[in-house]
Each structure stands twice: as structure tokens, then as C-alpha cells.
CSV table of C-alpha atoms in Angstrom, one decimal:
chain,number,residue,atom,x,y,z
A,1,UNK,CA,69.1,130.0,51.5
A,2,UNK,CA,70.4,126.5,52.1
A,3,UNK,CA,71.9,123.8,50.1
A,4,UNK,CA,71.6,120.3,50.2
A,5,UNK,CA,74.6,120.0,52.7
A,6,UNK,CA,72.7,121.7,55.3
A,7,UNK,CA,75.6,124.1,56.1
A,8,UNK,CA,75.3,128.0,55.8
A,9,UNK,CA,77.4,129.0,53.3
A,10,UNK,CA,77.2,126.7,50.8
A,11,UNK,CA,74.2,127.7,48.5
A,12,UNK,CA,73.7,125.7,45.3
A,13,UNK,CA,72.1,128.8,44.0
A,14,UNK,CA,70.4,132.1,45.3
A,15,UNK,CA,67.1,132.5,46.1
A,16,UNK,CA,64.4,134.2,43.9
A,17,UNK,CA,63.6,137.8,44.6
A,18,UNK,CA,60.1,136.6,45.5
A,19,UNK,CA,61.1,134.3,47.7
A,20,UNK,CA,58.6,135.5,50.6
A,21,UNK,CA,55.8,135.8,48.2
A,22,UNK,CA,55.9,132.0,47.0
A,23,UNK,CA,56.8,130.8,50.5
A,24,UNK,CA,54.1,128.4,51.0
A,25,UNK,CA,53.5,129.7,54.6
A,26,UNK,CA,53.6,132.9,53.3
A,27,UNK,CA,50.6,132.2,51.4
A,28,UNK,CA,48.4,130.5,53.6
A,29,UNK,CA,49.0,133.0,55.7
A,30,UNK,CA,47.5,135.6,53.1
A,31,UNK,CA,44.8,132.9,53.1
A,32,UNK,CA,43.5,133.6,56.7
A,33,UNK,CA,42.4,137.6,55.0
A,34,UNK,CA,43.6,139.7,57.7
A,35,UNK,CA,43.3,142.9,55.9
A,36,UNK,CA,47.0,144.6,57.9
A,37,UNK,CA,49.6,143.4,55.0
A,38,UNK,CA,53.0,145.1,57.4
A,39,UNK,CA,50.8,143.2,60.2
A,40,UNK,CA,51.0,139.7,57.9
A,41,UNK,CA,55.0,140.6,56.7
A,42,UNK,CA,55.8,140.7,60.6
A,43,UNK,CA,54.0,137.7,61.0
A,44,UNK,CA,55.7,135.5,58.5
A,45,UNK,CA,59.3,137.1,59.7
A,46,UNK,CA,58.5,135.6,63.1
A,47,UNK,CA,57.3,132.8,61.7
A,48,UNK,CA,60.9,132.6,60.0
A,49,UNK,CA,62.4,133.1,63.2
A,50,UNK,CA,60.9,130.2,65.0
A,51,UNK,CA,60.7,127.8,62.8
A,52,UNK,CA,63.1,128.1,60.2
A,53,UNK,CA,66.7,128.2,59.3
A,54,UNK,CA,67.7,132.3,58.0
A,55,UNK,CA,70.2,134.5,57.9
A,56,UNK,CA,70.1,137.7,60.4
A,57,UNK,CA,72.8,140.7,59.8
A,58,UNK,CA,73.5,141.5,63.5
A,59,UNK,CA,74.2,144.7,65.2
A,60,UNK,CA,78.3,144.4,64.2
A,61,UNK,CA,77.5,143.7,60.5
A,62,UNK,CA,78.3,139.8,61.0
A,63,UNK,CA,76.4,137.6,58.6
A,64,UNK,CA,74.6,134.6,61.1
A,65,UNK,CA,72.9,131.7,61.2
A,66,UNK,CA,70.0,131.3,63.3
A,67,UNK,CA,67.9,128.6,64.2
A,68,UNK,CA,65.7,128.1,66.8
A,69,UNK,CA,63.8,125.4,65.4
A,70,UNK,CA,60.6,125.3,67.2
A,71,UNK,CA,57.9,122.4,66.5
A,72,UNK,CA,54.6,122.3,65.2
A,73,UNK,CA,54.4,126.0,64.2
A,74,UNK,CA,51.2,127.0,62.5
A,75,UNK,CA,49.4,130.2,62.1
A,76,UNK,CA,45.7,131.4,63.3
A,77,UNK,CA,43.9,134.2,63.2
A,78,UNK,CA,42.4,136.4,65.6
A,79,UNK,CA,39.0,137.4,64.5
A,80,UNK,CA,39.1,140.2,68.0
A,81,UNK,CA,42.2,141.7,66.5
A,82,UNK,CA,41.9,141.0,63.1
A,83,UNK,CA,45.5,139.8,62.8
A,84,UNK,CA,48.1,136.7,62.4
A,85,UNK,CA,49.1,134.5,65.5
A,86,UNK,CA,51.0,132.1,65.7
A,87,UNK,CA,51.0,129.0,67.8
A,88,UNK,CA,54.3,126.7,68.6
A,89,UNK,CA,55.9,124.6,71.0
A,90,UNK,CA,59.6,125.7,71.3
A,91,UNK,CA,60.6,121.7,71.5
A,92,UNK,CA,58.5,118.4,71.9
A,93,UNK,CA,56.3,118.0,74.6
A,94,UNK,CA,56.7,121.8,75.5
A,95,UNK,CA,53.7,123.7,76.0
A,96,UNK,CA,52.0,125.5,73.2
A,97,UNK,CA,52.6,129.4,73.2
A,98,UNK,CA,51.1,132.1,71.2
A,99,UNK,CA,52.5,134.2,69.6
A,100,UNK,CA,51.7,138.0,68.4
A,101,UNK,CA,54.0,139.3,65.9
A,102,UNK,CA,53.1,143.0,65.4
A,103,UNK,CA,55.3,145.8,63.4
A,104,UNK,CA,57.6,148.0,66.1
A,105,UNK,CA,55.2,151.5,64.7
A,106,UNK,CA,52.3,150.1,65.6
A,107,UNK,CA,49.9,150.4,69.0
A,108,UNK,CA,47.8,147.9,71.1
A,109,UNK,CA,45.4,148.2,73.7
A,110,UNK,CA,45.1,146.0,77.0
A,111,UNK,CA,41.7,144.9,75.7
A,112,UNK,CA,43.5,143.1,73.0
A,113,UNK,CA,46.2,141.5,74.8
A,114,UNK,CA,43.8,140.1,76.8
A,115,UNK,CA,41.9,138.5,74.1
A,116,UNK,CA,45.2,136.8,73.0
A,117,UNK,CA,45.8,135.4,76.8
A,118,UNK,CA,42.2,134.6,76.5
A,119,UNK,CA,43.3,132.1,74.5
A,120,UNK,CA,44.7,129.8,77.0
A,121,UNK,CA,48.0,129.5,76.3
A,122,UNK,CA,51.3,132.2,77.2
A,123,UNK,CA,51.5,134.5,75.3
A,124,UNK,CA,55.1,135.9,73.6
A,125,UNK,CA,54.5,139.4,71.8
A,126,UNK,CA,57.2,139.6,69.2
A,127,UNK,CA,57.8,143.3,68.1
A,128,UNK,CA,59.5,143.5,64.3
A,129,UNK,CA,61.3,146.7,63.6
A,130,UNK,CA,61.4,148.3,60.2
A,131,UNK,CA,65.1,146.8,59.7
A,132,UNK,CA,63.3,143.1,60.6
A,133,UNK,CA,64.9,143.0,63.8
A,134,UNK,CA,62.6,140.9,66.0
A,135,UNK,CA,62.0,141.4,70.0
A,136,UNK,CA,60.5,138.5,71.7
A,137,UNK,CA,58.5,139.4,75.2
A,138,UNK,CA,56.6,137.0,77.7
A,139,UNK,CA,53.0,138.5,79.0
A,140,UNK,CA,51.1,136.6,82.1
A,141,UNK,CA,47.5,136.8,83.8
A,142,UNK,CA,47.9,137.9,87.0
A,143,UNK,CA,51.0,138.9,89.1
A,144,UNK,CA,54.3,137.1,88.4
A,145,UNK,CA,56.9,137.5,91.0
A,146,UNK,CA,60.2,138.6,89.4
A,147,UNK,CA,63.3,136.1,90.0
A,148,UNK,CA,65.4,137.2,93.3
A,149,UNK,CA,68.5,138.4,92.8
A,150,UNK,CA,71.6,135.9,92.2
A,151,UNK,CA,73.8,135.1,95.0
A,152,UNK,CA,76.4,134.6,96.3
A,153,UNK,CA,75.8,137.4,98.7
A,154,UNK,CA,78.8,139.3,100.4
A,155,UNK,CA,78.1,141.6,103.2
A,156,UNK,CA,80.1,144.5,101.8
A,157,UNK,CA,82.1,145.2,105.4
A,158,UNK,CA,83.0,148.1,107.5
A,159,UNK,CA,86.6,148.8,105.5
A,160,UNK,CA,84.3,149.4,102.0
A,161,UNK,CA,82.0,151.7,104.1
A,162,UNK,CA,85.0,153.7,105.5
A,163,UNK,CA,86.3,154.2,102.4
A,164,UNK,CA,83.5,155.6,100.8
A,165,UNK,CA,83.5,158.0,103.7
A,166,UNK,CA,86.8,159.4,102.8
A,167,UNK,CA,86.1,159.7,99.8
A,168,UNK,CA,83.6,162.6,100.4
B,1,UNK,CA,45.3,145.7,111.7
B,2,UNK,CA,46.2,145.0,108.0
B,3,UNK,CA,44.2,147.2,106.2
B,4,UNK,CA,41.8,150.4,106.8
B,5,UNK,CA,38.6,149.7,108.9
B,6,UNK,CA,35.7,149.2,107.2
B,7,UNK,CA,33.7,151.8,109.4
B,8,UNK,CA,34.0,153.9,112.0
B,9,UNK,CA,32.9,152.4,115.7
B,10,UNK,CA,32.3,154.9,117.6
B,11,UNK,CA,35.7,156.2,119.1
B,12,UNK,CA,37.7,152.7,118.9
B,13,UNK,CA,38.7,153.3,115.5
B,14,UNK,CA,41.5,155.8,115.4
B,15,UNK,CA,40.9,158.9,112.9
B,16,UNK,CA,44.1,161.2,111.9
B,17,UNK,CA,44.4,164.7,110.9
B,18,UNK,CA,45.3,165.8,107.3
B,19,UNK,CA,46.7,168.9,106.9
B,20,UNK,CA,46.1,170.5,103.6
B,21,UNK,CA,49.1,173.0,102.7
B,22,UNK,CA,47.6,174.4,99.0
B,23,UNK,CA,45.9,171.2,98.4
B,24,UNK,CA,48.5,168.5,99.5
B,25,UNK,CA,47.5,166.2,102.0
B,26,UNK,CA,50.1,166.2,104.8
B,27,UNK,CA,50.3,164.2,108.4
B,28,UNK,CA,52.0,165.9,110.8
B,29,UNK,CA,51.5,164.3,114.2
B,30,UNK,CA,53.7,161.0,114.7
B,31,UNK,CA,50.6,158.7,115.9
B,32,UNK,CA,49.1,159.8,112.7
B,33,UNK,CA,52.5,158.4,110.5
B,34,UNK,CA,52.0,155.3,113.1
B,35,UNK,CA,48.5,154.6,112.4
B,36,UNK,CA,48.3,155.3,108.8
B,37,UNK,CA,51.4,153.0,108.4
B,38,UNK,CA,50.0,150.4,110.3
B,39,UNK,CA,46.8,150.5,108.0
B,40,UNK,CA,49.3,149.9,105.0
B,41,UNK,CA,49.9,153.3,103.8
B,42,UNK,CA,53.5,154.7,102.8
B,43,UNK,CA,53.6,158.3,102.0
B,44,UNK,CA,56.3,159.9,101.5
B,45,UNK,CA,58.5,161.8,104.1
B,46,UNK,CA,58.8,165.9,103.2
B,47,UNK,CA,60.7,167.4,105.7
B,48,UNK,CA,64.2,168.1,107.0
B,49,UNK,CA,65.5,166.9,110.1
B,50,UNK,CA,66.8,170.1,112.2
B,51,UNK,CA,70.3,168.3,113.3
B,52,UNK,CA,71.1,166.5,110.1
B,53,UNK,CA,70.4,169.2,107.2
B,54,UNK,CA,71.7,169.5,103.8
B,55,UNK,CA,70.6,165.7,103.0
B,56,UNK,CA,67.6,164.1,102.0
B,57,UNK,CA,68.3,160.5,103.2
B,58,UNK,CA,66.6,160.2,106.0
B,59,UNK,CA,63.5,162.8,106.1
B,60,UNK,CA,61.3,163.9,108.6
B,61,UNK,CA,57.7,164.8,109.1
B,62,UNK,CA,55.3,165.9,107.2
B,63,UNK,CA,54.2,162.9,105.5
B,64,UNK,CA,52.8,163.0,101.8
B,65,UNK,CA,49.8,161.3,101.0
B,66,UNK,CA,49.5,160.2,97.8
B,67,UNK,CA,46.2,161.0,96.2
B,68,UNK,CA,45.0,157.6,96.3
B,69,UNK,CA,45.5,157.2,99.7
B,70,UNK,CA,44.0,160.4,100.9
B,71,UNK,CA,41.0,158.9,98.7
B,72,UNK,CA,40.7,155.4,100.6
B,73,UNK,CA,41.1,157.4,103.8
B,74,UNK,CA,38.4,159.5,103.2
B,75,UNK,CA,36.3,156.9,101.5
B,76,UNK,CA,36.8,154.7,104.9
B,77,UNK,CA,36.3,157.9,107.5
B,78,UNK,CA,39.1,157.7,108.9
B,79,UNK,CA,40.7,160.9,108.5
B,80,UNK,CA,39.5,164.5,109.3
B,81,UNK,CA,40.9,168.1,108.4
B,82,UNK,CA,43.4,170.1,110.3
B,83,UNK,CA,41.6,173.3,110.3
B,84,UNK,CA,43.8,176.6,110.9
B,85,UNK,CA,43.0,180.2,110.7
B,86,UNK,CA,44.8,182.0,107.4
B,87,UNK,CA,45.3,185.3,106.5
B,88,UNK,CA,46.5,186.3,110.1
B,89,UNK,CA,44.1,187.8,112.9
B,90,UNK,CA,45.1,189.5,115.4
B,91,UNK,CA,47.3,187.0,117.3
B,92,UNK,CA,49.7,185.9,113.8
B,93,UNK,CA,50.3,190.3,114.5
B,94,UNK,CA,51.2,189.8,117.6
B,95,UNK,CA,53.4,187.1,117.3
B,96,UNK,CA,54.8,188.7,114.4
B,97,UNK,CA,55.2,191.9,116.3
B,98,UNK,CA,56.8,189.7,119.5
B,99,UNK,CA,59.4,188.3,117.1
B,100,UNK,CA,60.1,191.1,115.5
B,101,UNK,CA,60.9,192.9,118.9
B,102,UNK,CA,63.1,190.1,120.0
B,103,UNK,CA,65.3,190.1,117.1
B,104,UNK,CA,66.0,193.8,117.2
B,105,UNK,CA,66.7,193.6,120.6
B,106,UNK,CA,69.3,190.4,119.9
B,107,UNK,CA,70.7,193.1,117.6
B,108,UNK,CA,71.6,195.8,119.6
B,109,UNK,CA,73.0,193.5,122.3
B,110,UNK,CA,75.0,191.7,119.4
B,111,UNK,CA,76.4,195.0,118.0
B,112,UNK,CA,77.4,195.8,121.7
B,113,UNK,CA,79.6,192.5,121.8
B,114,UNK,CA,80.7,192.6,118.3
B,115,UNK,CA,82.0,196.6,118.9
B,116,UNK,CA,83.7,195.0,122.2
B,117,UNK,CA,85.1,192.3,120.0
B,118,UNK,CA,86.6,194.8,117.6
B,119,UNK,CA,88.3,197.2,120.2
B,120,UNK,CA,89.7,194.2,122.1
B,121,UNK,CA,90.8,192.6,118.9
B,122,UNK,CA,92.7,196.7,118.1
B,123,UNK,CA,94.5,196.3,121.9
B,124,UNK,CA,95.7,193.1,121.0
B,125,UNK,CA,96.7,194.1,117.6
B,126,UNK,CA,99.0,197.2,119.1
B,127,UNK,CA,102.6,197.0,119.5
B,128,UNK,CA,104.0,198.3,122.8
B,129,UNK,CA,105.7,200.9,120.4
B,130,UNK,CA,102.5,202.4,119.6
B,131,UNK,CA,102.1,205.1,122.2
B,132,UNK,CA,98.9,205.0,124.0
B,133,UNK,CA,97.4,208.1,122.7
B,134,UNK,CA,96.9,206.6,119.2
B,135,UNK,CA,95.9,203.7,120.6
B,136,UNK,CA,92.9,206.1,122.2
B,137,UNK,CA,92.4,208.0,119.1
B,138,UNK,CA,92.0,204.8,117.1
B,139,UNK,CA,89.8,203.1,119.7
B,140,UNK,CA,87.1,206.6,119.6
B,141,UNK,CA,87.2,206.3,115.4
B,142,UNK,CA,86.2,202.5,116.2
B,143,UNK,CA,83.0,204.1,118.6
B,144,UNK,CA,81.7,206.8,116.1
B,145,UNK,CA,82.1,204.9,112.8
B,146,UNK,CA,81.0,201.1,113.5
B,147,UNK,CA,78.5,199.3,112.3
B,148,UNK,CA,77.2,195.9,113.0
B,149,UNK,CA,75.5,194.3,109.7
B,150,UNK,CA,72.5,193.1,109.8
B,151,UNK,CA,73.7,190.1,107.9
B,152,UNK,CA,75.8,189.2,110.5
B,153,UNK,CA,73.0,188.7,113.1
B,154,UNK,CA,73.0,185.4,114.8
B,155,UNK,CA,69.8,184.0,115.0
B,156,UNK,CA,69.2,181.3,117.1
B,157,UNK,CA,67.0,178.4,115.7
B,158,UNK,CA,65.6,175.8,118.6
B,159,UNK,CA,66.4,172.5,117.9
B,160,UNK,CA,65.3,170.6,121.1
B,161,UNK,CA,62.8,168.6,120.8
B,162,UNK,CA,60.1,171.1,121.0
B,163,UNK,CA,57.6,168.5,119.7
B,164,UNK,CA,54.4,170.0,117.4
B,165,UNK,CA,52.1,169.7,120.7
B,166,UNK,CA,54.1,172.2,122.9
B,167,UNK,CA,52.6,175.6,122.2
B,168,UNK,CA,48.9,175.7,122.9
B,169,UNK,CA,49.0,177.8,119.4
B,170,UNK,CA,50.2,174.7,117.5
B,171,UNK,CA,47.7,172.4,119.8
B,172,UNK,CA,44.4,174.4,118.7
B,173,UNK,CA,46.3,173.6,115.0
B,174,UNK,CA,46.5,170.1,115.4
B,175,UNK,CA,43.0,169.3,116.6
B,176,UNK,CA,41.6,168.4,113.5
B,177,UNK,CA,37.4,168.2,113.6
B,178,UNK,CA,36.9,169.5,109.9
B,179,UNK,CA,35.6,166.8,107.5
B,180,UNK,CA,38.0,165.5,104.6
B,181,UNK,CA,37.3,167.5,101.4
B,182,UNK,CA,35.2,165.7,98.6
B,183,UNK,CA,37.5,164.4,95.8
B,184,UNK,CA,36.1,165.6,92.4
B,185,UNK,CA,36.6,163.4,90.1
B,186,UNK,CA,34.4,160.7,88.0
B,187,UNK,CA,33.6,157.5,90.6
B,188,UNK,CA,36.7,155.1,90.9
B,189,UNK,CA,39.7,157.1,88.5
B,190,UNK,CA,41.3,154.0,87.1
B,191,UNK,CA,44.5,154.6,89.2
B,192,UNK,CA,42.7,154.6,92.2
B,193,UNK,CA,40.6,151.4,91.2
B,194,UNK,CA,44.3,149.4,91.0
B,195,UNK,CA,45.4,151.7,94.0
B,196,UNK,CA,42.4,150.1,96.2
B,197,UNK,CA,42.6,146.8,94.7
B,198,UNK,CA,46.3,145.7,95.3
B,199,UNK,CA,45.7,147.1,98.8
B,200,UNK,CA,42.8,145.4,99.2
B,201,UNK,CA,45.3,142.3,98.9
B,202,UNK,CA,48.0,143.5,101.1
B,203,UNK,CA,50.8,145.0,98.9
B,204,UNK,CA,52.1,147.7,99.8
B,205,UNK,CA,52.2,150.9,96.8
B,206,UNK,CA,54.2,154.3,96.7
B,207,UNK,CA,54.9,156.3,94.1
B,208,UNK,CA,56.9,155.1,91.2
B,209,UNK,CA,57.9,158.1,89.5
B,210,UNK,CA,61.6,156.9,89.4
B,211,UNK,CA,60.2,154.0,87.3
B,212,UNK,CA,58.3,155.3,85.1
B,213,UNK,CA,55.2,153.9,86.2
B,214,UNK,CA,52.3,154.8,88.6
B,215,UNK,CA,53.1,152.4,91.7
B,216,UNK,CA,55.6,150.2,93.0
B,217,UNK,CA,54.2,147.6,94.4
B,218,UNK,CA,56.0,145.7,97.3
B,219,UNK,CA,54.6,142.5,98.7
B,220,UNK,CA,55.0,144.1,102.4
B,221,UNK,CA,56.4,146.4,104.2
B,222,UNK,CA,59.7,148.9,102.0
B,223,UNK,CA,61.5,148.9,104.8
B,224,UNK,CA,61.4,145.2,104.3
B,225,UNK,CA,61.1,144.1,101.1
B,226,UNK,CA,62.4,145.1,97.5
B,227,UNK,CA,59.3,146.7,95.1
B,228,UNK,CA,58.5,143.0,93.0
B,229,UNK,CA,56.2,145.1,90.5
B,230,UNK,CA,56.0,148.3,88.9
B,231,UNK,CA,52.1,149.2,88.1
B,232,UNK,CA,51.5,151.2,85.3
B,233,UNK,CA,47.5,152.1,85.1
B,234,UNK,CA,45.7,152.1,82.1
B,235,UNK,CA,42.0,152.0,81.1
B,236,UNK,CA,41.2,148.7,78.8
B,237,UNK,CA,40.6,150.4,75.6
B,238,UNK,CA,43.7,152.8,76.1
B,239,UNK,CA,46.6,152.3,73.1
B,240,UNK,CA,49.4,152.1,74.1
B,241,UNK,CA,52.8,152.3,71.9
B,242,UNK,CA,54.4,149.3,71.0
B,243,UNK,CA,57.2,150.9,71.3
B,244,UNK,CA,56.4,152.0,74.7
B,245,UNK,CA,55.8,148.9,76.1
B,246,UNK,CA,59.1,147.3,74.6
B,247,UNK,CA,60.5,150.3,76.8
B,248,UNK,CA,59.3,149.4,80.1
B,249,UNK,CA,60.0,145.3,79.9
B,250,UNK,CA,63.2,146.3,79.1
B,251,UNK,CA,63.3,149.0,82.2
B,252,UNK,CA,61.7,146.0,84.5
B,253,UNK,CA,64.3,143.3,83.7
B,254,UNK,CA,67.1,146.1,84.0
B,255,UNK,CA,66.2,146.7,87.8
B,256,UNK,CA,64.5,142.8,88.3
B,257,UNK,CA,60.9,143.9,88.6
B,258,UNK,CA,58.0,142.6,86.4
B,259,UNK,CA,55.8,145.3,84.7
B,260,UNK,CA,52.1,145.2,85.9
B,261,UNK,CA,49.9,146.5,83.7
B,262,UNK,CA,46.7,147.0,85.5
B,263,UNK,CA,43.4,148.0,84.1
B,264,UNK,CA,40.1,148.0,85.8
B,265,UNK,CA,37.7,145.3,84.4
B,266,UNK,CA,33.9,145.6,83.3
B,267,UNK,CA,33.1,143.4,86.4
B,268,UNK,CA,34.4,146.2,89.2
B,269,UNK,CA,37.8,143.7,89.8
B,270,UNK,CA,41.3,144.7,88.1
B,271,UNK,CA,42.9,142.6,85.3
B,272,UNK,CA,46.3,142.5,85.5
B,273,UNK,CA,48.8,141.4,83.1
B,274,UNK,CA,52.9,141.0,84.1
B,275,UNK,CA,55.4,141.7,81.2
B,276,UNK,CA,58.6,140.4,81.4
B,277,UNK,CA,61.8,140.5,79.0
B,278,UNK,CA,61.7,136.9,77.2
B,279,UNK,CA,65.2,136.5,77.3
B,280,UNK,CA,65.1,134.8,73.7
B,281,UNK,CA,67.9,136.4,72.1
């Protein structure tokens, strides 16, 4: 993982095999008994994600380093769903989101996204595919108006329109 | 007037006709697309404008209910049946008879022209050397052995503006005095529930087939406004793919609309929840 320098790439020595098993938030995740164990592995990869420093292979076959570093990160579970949430704030004084990690193979119903807005707080459902690639997506109460378009705005002009006419 | 009336006054609320071809609601007169759109109702324009064919940007009447619509219509009184005769009676013979007549009588008047056509085409065709006896023989061959194809009839198609009122045939069609068929299906489908309810609070809905979803949902009139939601309907306990949903975020950030899913609540309201792409890369 990381050596005392703090930089990627200089690891003092590599990391057991077990690594995820002995994590300690690994383990008190298995301590909430939420009988879905791919549901708990998504959970903790998330977890990883947010609040820790790991390495992600991306689509070019690049070795990075990713951080986002978010605060306060714990995990809950959701005695409706029977499944691991977390809760974080992505920096201080931000507000605290939820956040439903759920394997990519998997199905939910409305009922149960409702019971994890019921919570109070938004809600991110993070979707982790078979290949831990992780997909992050905001859900709202109630009718969010998308953002407008970005200007500038050019009227496009009669010479654009005539061309496309000859064009035909 | 924003939205359907609540009841029927007497005559001061207007009423329109639906015209059912096989069990698609249609409107076919023009106050009928007026009022309807008036109430908040889009459709969907079916037919082809007679002097701008072969393109379906701009469309003509009929107009397309959706089903929901035809639903709140019916559920608010405000619409009645076109009622015609089908399977013919004796005047569809006639007319069919009358037309019939006509175009045969087109024909032979056609075939007179087009032979004249022909022989005046031959004359022009002949060199001075030709002698004029040839020019007579070849002129009777013309007479005994032409034919004018049927294929080659022109038929003449009236374009004015004729208007659906002008025959008293199509009047008797268009007073409508049947009452709306009975929908019949279980009390409040769960698309017609969300249908009703984002109505009821002045968005505007078509069809969203391009999408992917069940509406589009635009916060006034299309002409307007850009769709801000697609609506895709679902029943609470329905499961839905993760996979599936990841599909239509993505979808809805792609063409800057938020995904609405919208199911209908134990209490008789609509819960609605709005997906959008986190942008957390």
C-alpha cells in the first residue's frame, strides 16, 4: 500500500494477501451481520474509495493513485434492506451523505431507495462491478431541475442554414 | 384554463370528439386540438400535410391521444365518441359507384388526349422527305394499335382547403354524441396515477419513447420549453436492474435531463425520486 513517505510508489513492503480480511473496517463491518457477503465486499471497496488512499488500474491499463479523502466516514446498517451504508461528509463542514454501495448484478426496488432517502440525508448509490470499478450516482426527493445548458449562445445565422440546404 | 374542468356545466364547458380508428383515440376537428391543448394535453400529430409530403417535420391532423390522456378526458367528461357507420350501407356504394364512374370517364377522355399527343408528336417527328402517304399509314397503325395504361391515369387529388366540415357526409361524421368507451383496466394503472399527478401540477407530458422512458415531462408548454425530466413509471415494490438504472442516469446526463422515477404511494400521492449522474469521477 503506502510507505512511510506518503508517496505511491515507494512501498516498504507489500501487503498481505489478506489484507481486506484484517482491515479493521473491514471487520466491523462484518460486525453489523448483514447476511449479503458480495453486498459487504462492495461496501468496504466504496468505503476504500472515499476514505482511503488505493490504487485503481484504469481503463488504459495505467496504475493510479486515488484519493478522495472524505471525512468522518463510518458505516451503518439498514435493518429495511438488510445491507451496509455508509455515511461521510466529502470535506469539513459538508453535509453528511449516504451512501449505498451495492454489486453492479444486483436489483433494487423503489421501496428501498426510499427507505435510504428516508434517512434524511442525500443519498449517493455507488454501483461496484465485478472488476471493482465503482460508479457513483446522486438520488433526490422530489423533482430536481436539470442544470441549463452552458452558454455562450450563438444564433447559428442564415449562411449555416443555406448551406445545409445545398447540401441536400 | 390550466387544466381539465372538474365537471361538466351544462354546455359552458367545451366537450370534443374522439375518433376511434381500431382503438386509437384520434381528434380530428381543429377546435378539438385547440381545446384539448389549452387543457394541457399534447398528443401527437399523425397526419401528412397535402402540399408538403414526403416529410414528417411538421404533421398534420389527426391528433394521437395518448392513453392517459384519453383516460383523464373521459374520467373529466369532457370528450364524446365520433360515431360513424362501418361496413358500408347503401350510400359508401354509391359513392363508391360515383367515383368509380368518374375515373373511368377521366380515362377515356385521357386516352383521347394522350392518342392526340402521340400522332402530333409522329407529324412533328417526320421529315419533309417522308412522303405523306407513309405518314398516313403510320398515323392509322397509331389508331388501331394504341393503348393508354391504366398506370398512366392522372388522377387528380384536391388539395384546397376543403376543410373536414364541407361535405354534409363528413359533418354527420364529426358530430360526435356517443359516450367515451370504458377503459378496462384495474382503478388508477400506475402510469396513469404519475400521468394525472404531474398534470395535476401543470407539467406538460408526451410520450418518451425516444428516451427510454414513459413521459417527458416539460415544465410548460414543448413548443416552449426543453423536456427537464424523463418519467419512468414503476410500482414501489417493482425490481429494477442495477444495471438498468446506471443506464438511464447516464442516458439523462447525456441529453441534460434528470431521471424521474415515479411510483404511486400507499397514501393516493406519487413519490418521486430524480437520478442524476454524480459526476464523481
Amino acid at each position: 500500500m503506502l510507505g512511510t513517505s506518503g508517496r505511491p510508489g515507494v512501498t516498504e513492503k507489500p501487503p498481505p494477501p489478506n489484507w481486506i480480511l484484517v482491515h479493521p473496517t473491514y471487520q466491523q463491518m462484518k460486525t453489523l451481520e448483514v447476511g449479503d457477503s458480495a453486498q459487504v465486499h462492495a461496501a468496504f471497496l466504496v468505503y476504500m474509495d472515499l476514505a482511503e488512499e488505493h490504487y485503481i488500474l484504469t481503463v488504459t491499463l495505467i496504475l493510479s493513485f486515488a484519493v478522495r479523502r472524505w471525512k468522518e466516514v463510518s458505516c451503518v446498517k439498514s435493518p429495511e434492506l438488510q445491507v451496509v451504508l455508509l455515511e461521510g461528509r466529502e470535506k469539513e463542514g459538508a453535509p453528511v451523505h449516504t451512501v449505498l454501495p451495492l454489486p453492479v448484478d444486483q436489483s433494487l426496488s423503489h421501496k428501498s431507495i426510499r427507505h435510504v432517502l428516508d434517512r434524511g440525508f442525500p443519498v449517493l448509490l455507488c454501483a461496484v462491478a465485478s472488476d471493482s470499478t465503482l460508479v457513483y450516482q446522486r438520488m433526490t426527493d422530489g423533482l430536481v431541475t436539470p442544470d441549463p445548458p452552458v452558454g455562450p449562445f450563438q444564433d447559428v445565422g442564415r449562411r449555416q442554414h443555406r448551406k445545409r440546404r445545398q447540401q441536400h | 384554463m390550466e387544466s381539465v374542468p372538474a365537471a361538466r356545466k351544462s354546455s359552458s364547458s367545451p366537450v370534443v370528439g374522439v375518433g376511434l380508428c381500431d382503438s386509437v383515440p384520434l381528434l380530428w376537428r381543429v377546435e378539438d386540438l385547440k381545446t384539448v391543448r389549452s387543457w394541457g394535453l399534447v398528443g401527437a400529430l399523425l397526419g401528412s400535410l397535402p402540399r408538403t409530403p414526403r416529410q414528417n417535420g411538421r404533421l398534420g391532423r389527426p391528433l394521437l391521444l395518448l392513453p392517459e390522456e384519453e383516460r383523464l378526458l373521459s374520467e373529466r367528461h369532457a370528450a364524446l365518441l365520433l360515431c360513424w357507420q362501418d361496413g358500408g350501407g347503401p350510400e359508401l356504394h354509391q359513392q363508391v359507384e360515383q367515383y368509380e364512374e368518374q375515373q373511368q370517364r377521366t380515362y377515356e377522355e385521357q386516352t383521347i388526349l394522350a392518342l392526340e399527343d402521340r400522332k402530333s408528336a409522329l407529324i412533328r417527328a417526320m421529315t419533309p422527305s417522308h412522303t405523306g402517304e407513309a405518314l398516313q399509314v403510320h398515323l392509322e397503325t397509331l389508331d388501331q394499335s394504341f393503348t393508354f395504361p391504366r398506370s398512366a391515369l392522372a388522377v387528380q387529388l384536391s388539395t384546397a382547403r376543403v376543410g373536414l366540415s364541407y361535405c354534409p357526409e363528413t359533418r354527420a361524421f364529426l358530430r360526435a354524441d356517443w359516450p367515451i368507451r370504458v377503459q378496462d383496466h384495474c382503478s388508477g394503472g400506475v402510469r396513469y396515477q404519475v400521468f394525472r399527478d404531474l398534470r395535476g401540477r401543470g407539467f406538460y407530458l408526451t410520450s418518451a419513447g425516444k428516451f427510454g422512458g414513459d413521459f417527458l415531462v416539460y415544465p410548460g408548454d414543448p413548443l416552449r420549453f426543453h423536456a427537464h425530466f424523463i418519467a419512468v413509471c414503476l410500482s414501489l415494490d417493482q425490481s429494477v436492474c442495477l444495471l438498468d438504472i446506471l443506464a438511464m442516469a447516464r442516458l439523462g446526463s447525456g441529453v441534460k435531463k434528470t431521471v424521474l422515477l415515479c411510483s404511486p404511494g400507499t397514501d393516493g400521492g406519487v413519490v418521486y425520486t430524480s437520478l442524476q449522474w454524480s459526476g464523481m469521477v
